[in-house]
Amino acid sequence: MAKGRAADLIVLDLDNTLFDEGRIVSPGNRAAIQKAQDAGVAVSICTARMHPAALFEAAKAGIDAPLAVCNGGYIYHRGKISHKRCMSAGQMEALCNILDPLNVPYYVSTVESAVTNDYTVCGAYYTYWHVDDTGFDALPLVTYKTARRIVPAVGGEGLRLTVISEDPEVLRLVDGKLRAVEGVDVFSSWCNNVEVMVPGGKGAAIASLCDLLGTDPSRAMAIGDSNSDISMLQAVGYPVAVENATDALTAAARYVVPDCRSDGVAYAIENIALAGGDA
């Protein structure tokens, strides 16, 4: 370990952390990421996106490291998938059987595809988030109308179920009903969704990254903005919130840095990770 350096691993959330809605990696953030990597610090991403879209965003930032994707559902690096964490077919059936009578749009992510009951609504959402340099990532969105078709198609490979609605009351109803299913976490990663995964989320992904890279979690930094990043911050020795973070995420942080439009990531890297953690 280098003298004076606090972190050996830095893990970044993307949206409203590394960049704002424009998805442009600023010169300041990119330069700081490169400075960290030149100093021997591994820099990674932990995101809700699947691996084709995550790779696209990582390339913009100059990052070439194992990536935690699908909100920590699996680790992807150079064509290989590891530490995959799936829901069981029984859990999938219970979730879909709750949702189908409610007539809400949802999709289930696997490593190789997304399976949905509403291509129009979920396709628009999926296209917005899962983009690469071709305009859309390589994972197909397959449509089946009911759990009777969706569950066999997904099997035991369901990484995440995502419900989409612009109605907050619908989301609250769905959230409450899905919590009846045992052995899953129910949360929201954006204003118009409810998501379901196996417990652990991004925090479990951080543990997997540390194991893969041989890094002590006490010497890892995580930077985020939303409630879905809380477990990520709880898993590291240097938990950082950008200034635009939610109150709950900020409460889990040890440090608060400038917001996503003011190169908060660069500030955290230069003044905490590479400077002994005293900022």
Tab-separated table of N, CA, C and O in Angstrom, residues 87-198:
chain	number	residue	atom	x	y	z
A	87	MET	N	-32.486	-14.668	-7.945
A	87	MET	CA	-33.653	-15.127	-7.206
A	87	MET	C	-34.032	-16.525	-7.697
A	87	MET	O	-33.721	-16.904	-8.825
A	88	SER	N	-34.710	-17.274	-6.857
A	88	SER	CA	-35.137	-18.617	-7.249
A	88	SER	C	-36.365	-18.545	-8.148
A	88	SER	O	-37.079	-17.534	-8.182
A	89	ALA	N	-36.608	-19.624	-8.860
A	89	ALA	CA	-37.814	-19.694	-9.691
A	89	ALA	C	-39.073	-19.564	-8.829
A	89	ALA	O	-40.070	-18.967	-9.246
A	90	GLY	N	-39.027	-20.104	-7.611
A	90	GLY	CA	-40.175	-19.987	-6.714
A	90	GLY	C	-40.427	-18.551	-6.296
A	90	GLY	O	-41.585	-18.109	-6.222
A	91	GLN	N	-39.379	-17.808	-6.020
A	91	GLN	CA	-39.533	-16.391	-5.693
A	91	GLN	C	-40.068	-15.615	-6.894
A	91	GLN	O	-40.942	-14.755	-6.751
A	92	MET	N	-39.558	-15.942	-8.078
A	92	MET	CA	-40.050	-15.279	-9.285
A	92	MET	C	-41.538	-15.531	-9.466
A	92	MET	O	-42.307	-14.617	-9.795
A	93	GLU	N	-41.959	-16.754	-9.250
A	93	GLU	CA	-43.377	-17.086	-9.423
A	93	GLU	C	-44.233	-16.319	-8.412
A	93	GLU	O	-45.294	-15.774	-8.765
A	94	ALA	N	-43.782	-16.246	-7.174
A	94	ALA	CA	-44.535	-15.516	-6.150
A	94	ALA	C	-44.641	-14.034	-6.504
A	94	ALA	O	-45.717	-13.423	-6.384
A	95	LEU	N	-43.564	-13.439	-6.968
A	95	LEU	CA	-43.563	-12.021	-7.329
A	95	LEU	C	-44.488	-11.755	-8.511
A	95	LEU	O	-45.313	-10.823	-8.484
A	96	CYS	N	-44.359	-12.565	-9.557
A	96	CYS	CA	-45.171	-12.343	-10.756
A	96	CYS	C	-46.652	-12.597	-10.489
A	96	CYS	O	-47.521	-11.908	-11.042
A	97	ASN	N	-46.948	-13.559	-9.647
A	97	ASN	CA	-48.347	-13.839	-9.320
A	97	ASN	C	-48.987	-12.708	-8.518
A	97	ASN	O	-50.209	-12.523	-8.548
A	98	ILE	N	-48.196	-11.958	-7.794
A	98	ILE	CA	-48.695	-10.755	-7.112
A	98	ILE	C	-48.949	-9.640	-8.120
A	98	ILE	O	-49.962	-8.934	-8.067
A	99	LEU	N	-48.032	-9.478	-9.066
A	99	LEU	CA	-48.085	-8.340	-9.982
A	99	LEU	C	-49.115	-8.496	-11.097
A	99	LEU	O	-49.754	-7.511	-11.497
A	100	ASP	N	-49.303	-9.689	-11.615
A	100	ASP	CA	-50.189	-9.857	-12.766
A	100	ASP	C	-51.617	-9.363	-12.516
A	100	ASP	O	-52.189	-8.660	-13.357
A	101	PRO	N	-52.239	-9.679	-11.359
A	101	PRO	CA	-53.603	-9.163	-11.131
A	101	PRO	C	-53.665	-7.635	-11.008
A	101	PRO	O	-54.733	-7.043	-11.162
A	102	LEU	N	-52.525	-6.992	-10.724
A	102	LEU	CA	-52.493	-5.536	-10.585
A	102	LEU	C	-52.354	-4.831	-11.931
A	102	LEU	O	-52.488	-3.605	-12.010
A	103	ASN	N	-52.035	-5.614	-12.984
A	103	ASN	CA	-51.893	-5.061	-14.341
A	103	ASN	C	-50.861	-3.935	-14.410
A	103	ASN	O	-51.076	-2.893	-15.037
A	104	VAL	N	-49.723	-4.144	-13.750
A	104	VAL	CA	-48.653	-3.150	-13.784
A	104	VAL	C	-47.535	-3.644	-14.706
A	104	VAL	O	-47.263	-4.845	-14.784
A	105	PRO	N	-46.884	-2.739	-15.422
A	105	PRO	CA	-45.760	-3.132	-16.272
A	105	PRO	C	-44.539	-3.514	-15.425
A	105	PRO	O	-44.188	-2.810	-14.481
A	106	TYR	N	-43.906	-4.615	-15.768
A	106	TYR	CA	-42.676	-5.004	-15.085
A	106	TYR	C	-41.805	-5.813	-16.028
A	106	TYR	O	-42.266	-6.325	-17.052
A	107	TYR	N	-40.524	-5.890	-15.682
A	107	TYR	CA	-39.632	-6.778	-16.430
A	107	TYR	C	-38.646	-7.435	-15.483
A	107	TYR	O	-38.385	-6.932	-14.386
A	108	VAL	N	-38.120	-8.572	-15.909
A	108	VAL	CA	-37.158	-9.335	-15.128
A	108	VAL	C	-35.847	-9.381	-15.900
A	108	VAL	O	-35.812	-9.783	-17.065
A	109	SER	N	-34.763	-8.955	-15.254
A	109	SER	CA	-33.447	-8.951	-15.888
A	109	SER	C	-32.712	-10.256	-15.622
A	109	SER	O	-32.662	-10.724	-14.476
A	110	THR	N	-32.150	-10.836	-16.683
A	110	THR	CA	-31.174	-11.909	-16.561
A	110	THR	C	-29.891	-11.407	-17.208
A	110	THR	O	-29.865	-10.317	-17.786
A	111	VAL	N	-28.829	-12.179	-17.130
A	111	VAL	CA	-27.574	-11.747	-17.732
A	111	VAL	C	-27.711	-11.542	-19.229
A	111	VAL	O	-27.087	-10.654	-19.808
A	112	GLU	N	-28.558	-12.327	-19.874
A	112	GLU	CA	-28.611	-12.334	-21.332
A	112	GLU	C	-29.836	-11.662	-21.920
A	112	GLU	O	-29.903	-11.448	-23.133
A	113	SER	N	-30.828	-11.302	-21.109
A	113	SER	CA	-32.044	-10.706	-21.666
A	113	SER	C	-32.852	-10.030	-20.570
A	113	SER	O	-32.523	-10.123	-19.387
A	114	ALA	N	-33.923	-9.357	-20.990
A	114	ALA	CA	-34.932	-8.850	-20.067
A	114	ALA	C	-36.270	-9.379	-20.563
A	114	ALA	O	-36.548	-9.348	-21.763
A	115	VAL	N	-37.087	-9.874	-19.657
A	115	VAL	CA	-38.373	-10.474	-20.015
A	115	VAL	C	-39.476	-9.624	-19.400
A	115	VAL	O	-39.470	-9.370	-18.196
A	116	THR	N	-40.416	-9.161	-20.222
A	116	THR	CA	-41.404	-8.188	-19.762
A	116	THR	C	-42.831	-8.603	-20.109
A	116	THR	O	-43.065	-9.384	-21.034
A	117	ASN	N	-43.779	-8.023	-19.370
A	117	ASN	CA	-45.193	-8.200	-19.699
A	117	ASN	C	-45.755	-7.011	-20.475
A	117	ASN	O	-46.920	-7.005	-20.852
A	118	ASP	N	-44.938	-5.964	-20.696
A	118	ASP	CA	-45.406	-4.756	-21.390
A	118	ASP	C	-44.226	-4.131	-22.134
A	118	ASP	O	-43.442	-3.370	-21.564
A	119	TYR	N	-44.115	-4.452	-23.421
A	119	TYR	CA	-42.967	-3.985	-24.199
A	119	TYR	C	-42.983	-2.471	-24.368
A	119	TYR	O	-41.931	-1.836	-24.373
A	120	THR	N	-44.153	-1.872	-24.475
A	120	THR	CA	-44.226	-0.434	-24.718
A	120	THR	C	-43.671	0.361	-23.541
A	120	THR	O	-42.765	1.183	-23.683
A	121	VAL	N	-44.210	0.119	-22.343
A	121	VAL	CA	-43.779	0.870	-21.162
A	121	VAL	C	-42.364	0.473	-20.759
A	121	VAL	O	-41.490	1.323	-20.566
A	122	CYS	N	-42.114	-0.814	-20.620
A	122	CYS	CA	-40.806	-1.263	-20.155
A	122	CYS	C	-39.738	-1.058	-21.226
A	122	CYS	O	-38.572	-0.806	-20.902
A	123	GLY	N	-40.133	-1.142	-22.489
A	123	GLY	CA	-39.172	-0.899	-23.556
A	123	GLY	C	-38.670	0.529	-23.548
A	123	GLY	O	-37.479	0.784	-23.744
A	124	ALA	N	-39.570	1.493	-23.295
A	124	ALA	CA	-39.151	2.897	-23.226
A	124	ALA	C	-38.211	3.119	-22.052
A	124	ALA	O	-37.190	3.810	-22.171
A	125	TYR	N	-38.529	2.534	-20.906
A	125	TYR	CA	-37.684	2.656	-19.714
A	125	TYR	C	-36.333	1.994	-19.953
A	125	TYR	O	-35.280	2.572	-19.680
A	126	TYR	N	-36.361	0.782	-20.474
A	126	TYR	CA	-35.137	0.023	-20.688
A	126	TYR	C	-34.229	0.725	-21.697
A	126	TYR	O	-33.017	0.796	-21.522
A	127	THR	N	-34.815	1.272	-22.745
A	127	THR	CA	-34.027	1.969	-23.755
A	127	THR	C	-33.352	3.195	-23.166
A	127	THR	O	-32.206	3.514	-23.507
A	128	TYR	N	-34.046	3.887	-22.268
A	128	TYR	CA	-33.485	5.093	-21.665
A	128	TYR	C	-32.221	4.785	-20.871
A	128	TYR	O	-31.234	5.514	-20.928
A	129	TRP	N	-32.248	3.685	-20.126
A	129	TRP	CA	-31.138	3.373	-19.234
A	129	TRP	C	-30.065	2.512	-19.873
A	129	TRP	O	-28.896	2.594	-19.511
A	130	HIS	N	-30.438	1.661	-20.804
A	130	HIS	CA	-29.493	0.661	-21.311
A	130	HIS	C	-29.060	1.019	-22.727
A	130	HIS	O	-29.510	0.441	-23.713
A	131	VAL	N	-28.163	1.992	-22.792
A	131	VAL	CA	-27.655	2.458	-24.075
A	131	VAL	C	-26.156	2.198	-24.172
A	131	VAL	O	-25.451	2.106	-23.182
A	132	ASP	N	-25.675	2.029	-25.413
A	132	ASP	CA	-24.242	1.970	-25.656
A	132	ASP	C	-23.957	2.745	-26.935
A	132	ASP	O	-24.791	3.529	-27.392
A	133	ASP	N	-22.783	2.548	-27.533
A	133	ASP	CA	-22.437	3.362	-28.693
A	133	ASP	C	-23.242	3.028	-29.940
A	133	ASP	O	-23.179	3.727	-30.938
A	134	THR	N	-24.031	1.962	-29.896
A	134	THR	CA	-24.931	1.670	-31.017
A	134	THR	C	-26.312	2.280	-30.791
A	134	THR	O	-27.180	2.190	-31.652
A	135	GLY	N	-26.528	2.858	-29.614
A	135	GLY	CA	-27.824	3.443	-29.290
A	135	GLY	C	-28.681	2.553	-28.422
A	135	GLY	O	-29.640	3.002	-27.825
A	136	PHE	N	-28.356	1.260	-28.337
A	136	PHE	CA	-29.126	0.336	-27.501
A	136	PHE	C	-28.253	-0.869	-27.219
A	136	PHE	O	-27.528	-1.337	-28.101
A	137	ASP	N	-28.273	-1.370	-26.024
A	137	ASP	CA	-27.349	-2.455	-25.717
A	137	ASP	C	-27.795	-3.775	-26.348
A	137	ASP	O	-28.857	-3.875	-26.960
A	138	ALA	N	-26.939	-4.766	-26.198
A	138	ALA	CA	-27.126	-6.014	-26.934
A	138	ALA	C	-28.093	-6.979	-26.271
A	138	ALA	O	-28.337	-8.062	-26.795
A	139	LEU	N	-28.670	-6.635	-25.132
A	139	LEU	CA	-29.562	-7.550	-24.434
A	139	LEU	C	-30.987	-7.398	-24.941
A	139	LEU	O	-31.561	-6.312	-24.855
A	140	PRO	N	-31.585	-8.444	-25.463
A	140	PRO	CA	-32.944	-8.320	-26.012
A	140	PRO	C	-34.002	-8.171	-24.925
A	140	PRO	O	-33.843	-8.662	-23.806
A	141	LEU	N	-35.078	-7.485	-25.272
A	141	LEU	CA	-36.247	-7.363	-24.403
A	141	LEU	C	-37.338	-8.245	-24.989
A	141	LEU	O	-37.857	-7.980	-26.075
A	142	VAL	N	-37.663	-9.320	-24.270
A	142	VAL	CA	-38.605	-10.330	-24.744
A	142	VAL	C	-39.935	-10.139	-24.033
A	142	VAL	O	-39.961	-9.875	-22.824
A	143	THR	N	-41.047	-10.276	-24.750
A	143	THR	CA	-42.365	-10.025	-24.160
A	143	THR	C	-43.153	-11.317	-23.958
A	143	THR	O	-43.362	-12.090	-24.893
A	144	TYR	N	-43.581	-11.537	-22.726
A	144	TYR	CA	-44.581	-12.552	-22.389
A	144	TYR	C	-45.603	-11.863	-21.497
A	144	TYR	O	-45.242	-11.061	-20.647
A	145	LYS	N	-46.850	-12.180	-21.644
A	145	LYS	CA	-47.893	-11.420	-20.971
A	145	LYS	C	-48.142	-11.825	-19.518
A	145	LYS	O	-48.622	-11.024	-18.728
A	146	THR	N	-47.868	-13.052	-19.166
A	146	THR	CA	-48.240	-13.508	-17.824
A	146	THR	C	-47.116	-14.290	-17.170
A	146	THR	O	-46.175	-14.752	-17.826
A	147	ALA	N	-47.250	-14.462	-15.857
A	147	ALA	CA	-46.268	-15.232	-15.103
A	147	ALA	C	-46.155	-16.659	-15.627
A	147	ALA	O	-45.091	-17.269	-15.561
A	148	ARG	N	-47.251	-17.194	-16.156
A	148	ARG	CA	-47.230	-18.570	-16.669
A	148	ARG	C	-46.194	-18.738	-17.770
A	148	ARG	O	-45.646	-19.818	-17.976
A	149	ARG	N	-45.899	-17.653	-18.483
A	149	ARG	CA	-44.865	-17.688	-19.519
A	149	ARG	C	-43.547	-17.092	-19.033
A	149	ARG	O	-42.468	-17.565	-19.388
A	150	ILE	N	-43.636	-16.036	-18.237
A	150	ILE	CA	-42.416	-15.343	-17.815
A	150	ILE	C	-41.562	-16.218	-16.907
A	150	ILE	O	-40.346	-16.321	-17.088
A	151	VAL	N	-42.170	-16.853	-15.924
A	151	VAL	CA	-41.406	-17.613	-14.936
A	151	VAL	C	-40.615	-18.758	-15.579
A	151	VAL	O	-39.413	-18.895	-15.314
A	152	PRO	N	-41.211	-19.584	-16.451
A	152	PRO	CA	-40.387	-20.616	-17.101
A	152	PRO	C	-39.280	-20.040	-17.974
A	152	PRO	O	-38.191	-20.615	-18.065
A	153	ALA	N	-39.539	-18.885	-18.597
A	153	ALA	CA	-38.512	-18.275	-19.450
A	153	ALA	C	-37.328	-17.794	-18.636
A	153	ALA	O	-36.174	-17.867	-19.078
A	154	VAL	N	-37.592	-17.321	-17.429
A	154	VAL	CA	-36.529	-16.795	-16.575
A	154	VAL	C	-35.852	-17.908	-15.778
A	154	VAL	O	-34.629	-17.916	-15.598
A	155	GLY	N	-36.642	-18.871	-15.305
A	155	GLY	CA	-36.099	-19.950	-14.499
A	155	GLY	C	-35.451	-19.422	-13.230
A	155	GLY	O	-35.976	-18.531	-12.567
A	156	GLY	N	-34.290	-19.950	-12.906
A	156	GLY	CA	-33.564	-19.510	-11.719
A	156	GLY	C	-32.489	-18.495	-12.034
A	156	GLY	O	-31.505	-18.379	-11.295
A	157	GLU	N	-32.692	-17.733	-13.125
A	157	GLU	CA	-31.687	-16.761	-13.570
A	157	GLU	C	-32.139	-15.310	-13.385
A	157	GLU	O	-31.503	-14.400	-13.911
A	158	GLY	N	-33.228	-15.097	-12.659
A	158	GLY	CA	-33.732	-13.743	-12.468
A	158	GLY	C	-32.871	-12.954	-11.497
A	158	GLY	O	-32.816	-13.261	-10.304
A	159	LEU	N	-32.209	-11.920	-12.000
A	159	LEU	CA	-31.348	-11.095	-11.169
A	159	LEU	C	-32.112	-9.983	-10.468
A	159	LEU	O	-31.822	-9.630	-9.339
A	160	ARG	N	-33.091	-9.418	-11.180
A	160	ARG	CA	-33.809	-8.253	-10.662
A	160	ARG	C	-35.161	-8.162	-11.363
A	160	ARG	O	-35.270	-8.360	-12.565
A	161	LEU	N	-36.193	-7.864	-10.577
A	161	LEU	CA	-37.508	-7.563	-11.148
A	161	LEU	C	-37.761	-6.078	-10.947
A	161	LEU	O	-37.580	-5.560	-9.839
A	162	THR	N	-38.175	-5.391	-12.019
A	162	THR	CA	-38.388	-3.944	-11.978
A	162	THR	C	-39.809	-3.617	-12.402
A	162	THR	O	-40.225	-3.973	-13.503
A	163	VAL	N	-40.544	-2.953	-11.533
A	163	VAL	CA	-41.893	-2.470	-11.830
A	163	VAL	C	-41.795	-1.007	-12.231
A	163	VAL	O	-41.098	-0.222	-11.577
A	164	ILE	N	-42.509	-0.624	-13.305
A	164	ILE	CA	-42.466	0.746	-13.805
A	164	ILE	C	-43.845	1.380	-13.693
A	164	ILE	O	-44.841	0.816	-14.148
A	165	SER	N	-43.917	2.558	-13.081
A	165	SER	CA	-45.158	3.331	-13.040
A	165	SER	C	-44.839	4.792	-12.746
A	165	SER	O	-43.920	5.085	-11.977
A	166	GLU	N	-45.605	5.680	-13.355
A	166	GLU	CA	-45.476	7.111	-13.057
A	166	GLU	C	-46.417	7.538	-11.934
A	166	GLU	O	-46.448	8.712	-11.563
A	167	ASP	N	-47.191	6.587	-11.396
A	167	ASP	CA	-48.161	6.869	-10.344
A	167	ASP	C	-47.582	6.468	-8.987
A	167	ASP	O	-47.411	5.267	-8.720
A	168	PRO	N	-47.296	7.418	-8.111
A	168	PRO	CA	-46.714	7.089	-6.808
A	168	PRO	C	-47.581	6.157	-5.974
A	168	PRO	O	-47.063	5.331	-5.211
A	169	GLU	N	-48.903	6.281	-6.114
A	169	GLU	CA	-49.795	5.411	-5.351
A	169	GLU	C	-49.666	3.961	-5.805
A	169	GLU	O	-49.701	3.033	-4.983
A	170	VAL	N	-49.520	3.752	-7.092
A	170	VAL	CA	-49.318	2.399	-7.616
A	170	VAL	C	-48.006	1.826	-7.089
A	170	VAL	O	-47.936	0.669	-6.660
A	171	LEU	N	-46.973	2.642	-7.090
A	171	LEU	CA	-45.680	2.175	-6.599
A	171	LEU	C	-45.741	1.816	-5.118
A	171	LEU	O	-45.160	0.815	-4.691
A	172	ARG	N	-46.448	2.611	-4.333
A	172	ARG	CA	-46.584	2.306	-2.901
A	172	ARG	C	-47.351	0.999	-2.700
A	172	ARG	O	-46.993	0.180	-1.844
A	173	LEU	N	-48.414	0.804	-3.486
A	173	LEU	CA	-49.192	-0.437	-3.397
A	173	LEU	C	-48.328	-1.642	-3.740
A	173	LEU	O	-48.313	-2.647	-3.019
A	174	VAL	N	-47.610	-1.537	-4.850
A	174	VAL	CA	-46.747	-2.631	-5.305
A	174	VAL	C	-45.664	-2.927	-4.277
A	174	VAL	O	-45.398	-4.085	-3.936
A	175	ASP	N	-45.036	-1.885	-3.769
A	175	ASP	CA	-43.976	-2.050	-2.780
A	175	ASP	C	-44.471	-2.846	-1.577
A	175	ASP	O	-43.823	-3.794	-1.117
A	176	GLY	N	-45.621	-2.470	-1.070
A	176	GLY	CA	-46.168	-3.155	0.096
A	176	GLY	C	-46.482	-4.609	-0.161
A	176	GLY	O	-46.191	-5.481	0.670
A	177	LYS	N	-47.079	-4.910	-1.309
A	177	LYS	CA	-47.456	-6.292	-1.616
A	177	LYS	C	-46.247	-7.183	-1.868
A	177	LYS	O	-46.210	-8.347	-1.459
A	178	LEU	N	-45.217	-6.657	-2.532
A	178	LEU	CA	-44.053	-7.473	-2.855
A	178	LEU	C	-43.231	-7.817	-1.614
A	178	LEU	O	-42.501	-8.815	-1.606
A	179	ARG	N	-43.360	-7.026	-0.563
A	179	ARG	CA	-42.617	-7.302	0.669
A	179	ARG	C	-43.105	-8.564	1.371
A	179	ARG	O	-42.457	-9.049	2.309
A	180	ALA	N	-44.217	-9.123	0.911
A	180	ALA	CA	-44.716	-10.368	1.494
A	180	ALA	C	-43.910	-11.583	1.029
A	180	ALA	O	-44.011	-12.661	1.626
A	181	VAL	N	-43.125	-11.426	-0.029
A	181	VAL	CA	-42.326	-12.537	-0.554
A	181	VAL	C	-41.053	-12.679	0.283
A	181	VAL	O	-40.311	-11.708	0.482
A	182	GLU	N	-40.796	-13.867	0.764
A	182	GLU	CA	-39.652	-14.099	1.644
A	182	GLU	C	-38.340	-14.146	0.870
A	182	GLU	O	-38.275	-14.613	-0.270
A	183	GLY	N	-37.287	-13.644	1.514
A	183	GLY	CA	-35.943	-13.807	0.983
A	183	GLY	C	-35.563	-12.850	-0.124
A	183	GLY	O	-34.615	-13.120	-0.874
A	184	VAL	N	-36.272	-11.709	-0.235
A	184	VAL	CA	-35.918	-10.717	-1.245
A	184	VAL	C	-35.905	-9.325	-0.611
A	184	VAL	O	-36.523	-9.101	0.425
A	185	ASP	N	-35.179	-8.420	-1.237
A	185	ASP	CA	-35.190	-7.010	-0.858
A	185	ASP	C	-36.052	-6.244	-1.851
A	185	ASP	O	-35.980	-6.479	-3.064
A	186	VAL	N	-36.866	-5.329	-1.347
A	186	VAL	CA	-37.697	-4.470	-2.191
A	186	VAL	C	-37.258	-3.031	-1.957
A	186	VAL	O	-37.158	-2.577	-0.811
A	187	PHE	N	-36.965	-2.303	-3.027
A	187	PHE	CA	-36.444	-0.944	-2.897
A	187	PHE	C	-36.761	-0.163	-4.164
A	187	PHE	O	-37.324	-0.697	-5.128
A	188	SER	N	-36.402	1.099	-4.180
A	188	SER	CA	-36.557	1.948	-5.361
A	188	SER	C	-35.212	2.567	-5.697
A	188	SER	O	-34.536	3.094	-4.820
A	189	SER	N	-34.820	2.500	-6.981
A	189	SER	CA	-33.584	3.130	-7.406
A	189	SER	C	-33.830	4.365	-8.266
A	189	SER	O	-32.894	5.057	-8.648
A	190	TRP	N	-35.116	4.631	-8.571
A	190	TRP	CA	-35.471	5.826	-9.338
A	190	TRP	C	-36.904	6.202	-8.981
A	190	TRP	O	-37.631	5.407	-8.377
A	191	CYS	N	-37.316	7.397	-9.388
A	191	CYS	CA	-38.619	7.911	-8.945
A	191	CYS	C	-39.800	7.130	-9.505
A	191	CYS	O	-40.899	7.212	-8.954
A	192	ASN	N	-39.596	6.368	-10.577
A	192	ASN	CA	-40.734	5.679	-11.202
A	192	ASN	C	-40.596	4.167	-11.183
A	192	ASN	O	-41.155	3.472	-12.036
A	193	ASN	N	-39.852	3.624	-10.206
A	193	ASN	CA	-39.731	2.169	-10.184
A	193	ASN	C	-39.813	1.606	-8.774
A	193	ASN	O	-39.644	2.305	-7.784
A	194	VAL	N	-40.097	0.311	-8.716
A	194	VAL	CA	-39.887	-0.522	-7.539
A	194	VAL	C	-39.088	-1.717	-8.025
A	194	VAL	O	-39.423	-2.315	-9.051
A	195	GLU	N	-38.035	-2.063	-7.293
A	195	GLU	CA	-37.177	-3.159	-7.735
A	195	GLU	C	-37.096	-4.232	-6.658
A	195	GLU	O	-37.248	-3.951	-5.465
A	196	VAL	N	-36.858	-5.460	-7.106
A	196	VAL	CA	-36.761	-6.602	-6.196
A	196	VAL	C	-35.517	-7.412	-6.562
A	196	VAL	O	-35.289	-7.713	-7.737
A	197	MET	N	-34.721	-7.756	-5.547
A	197	MET	CA	-33.535	-8.580	-5.739
A	197	MET	C	-33.311	-9.429	-4.495
A	197	MET	O	-33.974	-9.229	-3.478
A	198	VAL	N	-32.344	-10.329	-4.594
A	198	VAL	CA	-31.928	-11.037	-3.386
A	198	VAL	C	-31.266	-10.030	-2.448
A	198	VAL	O	-30.761	-8.995	-2.896
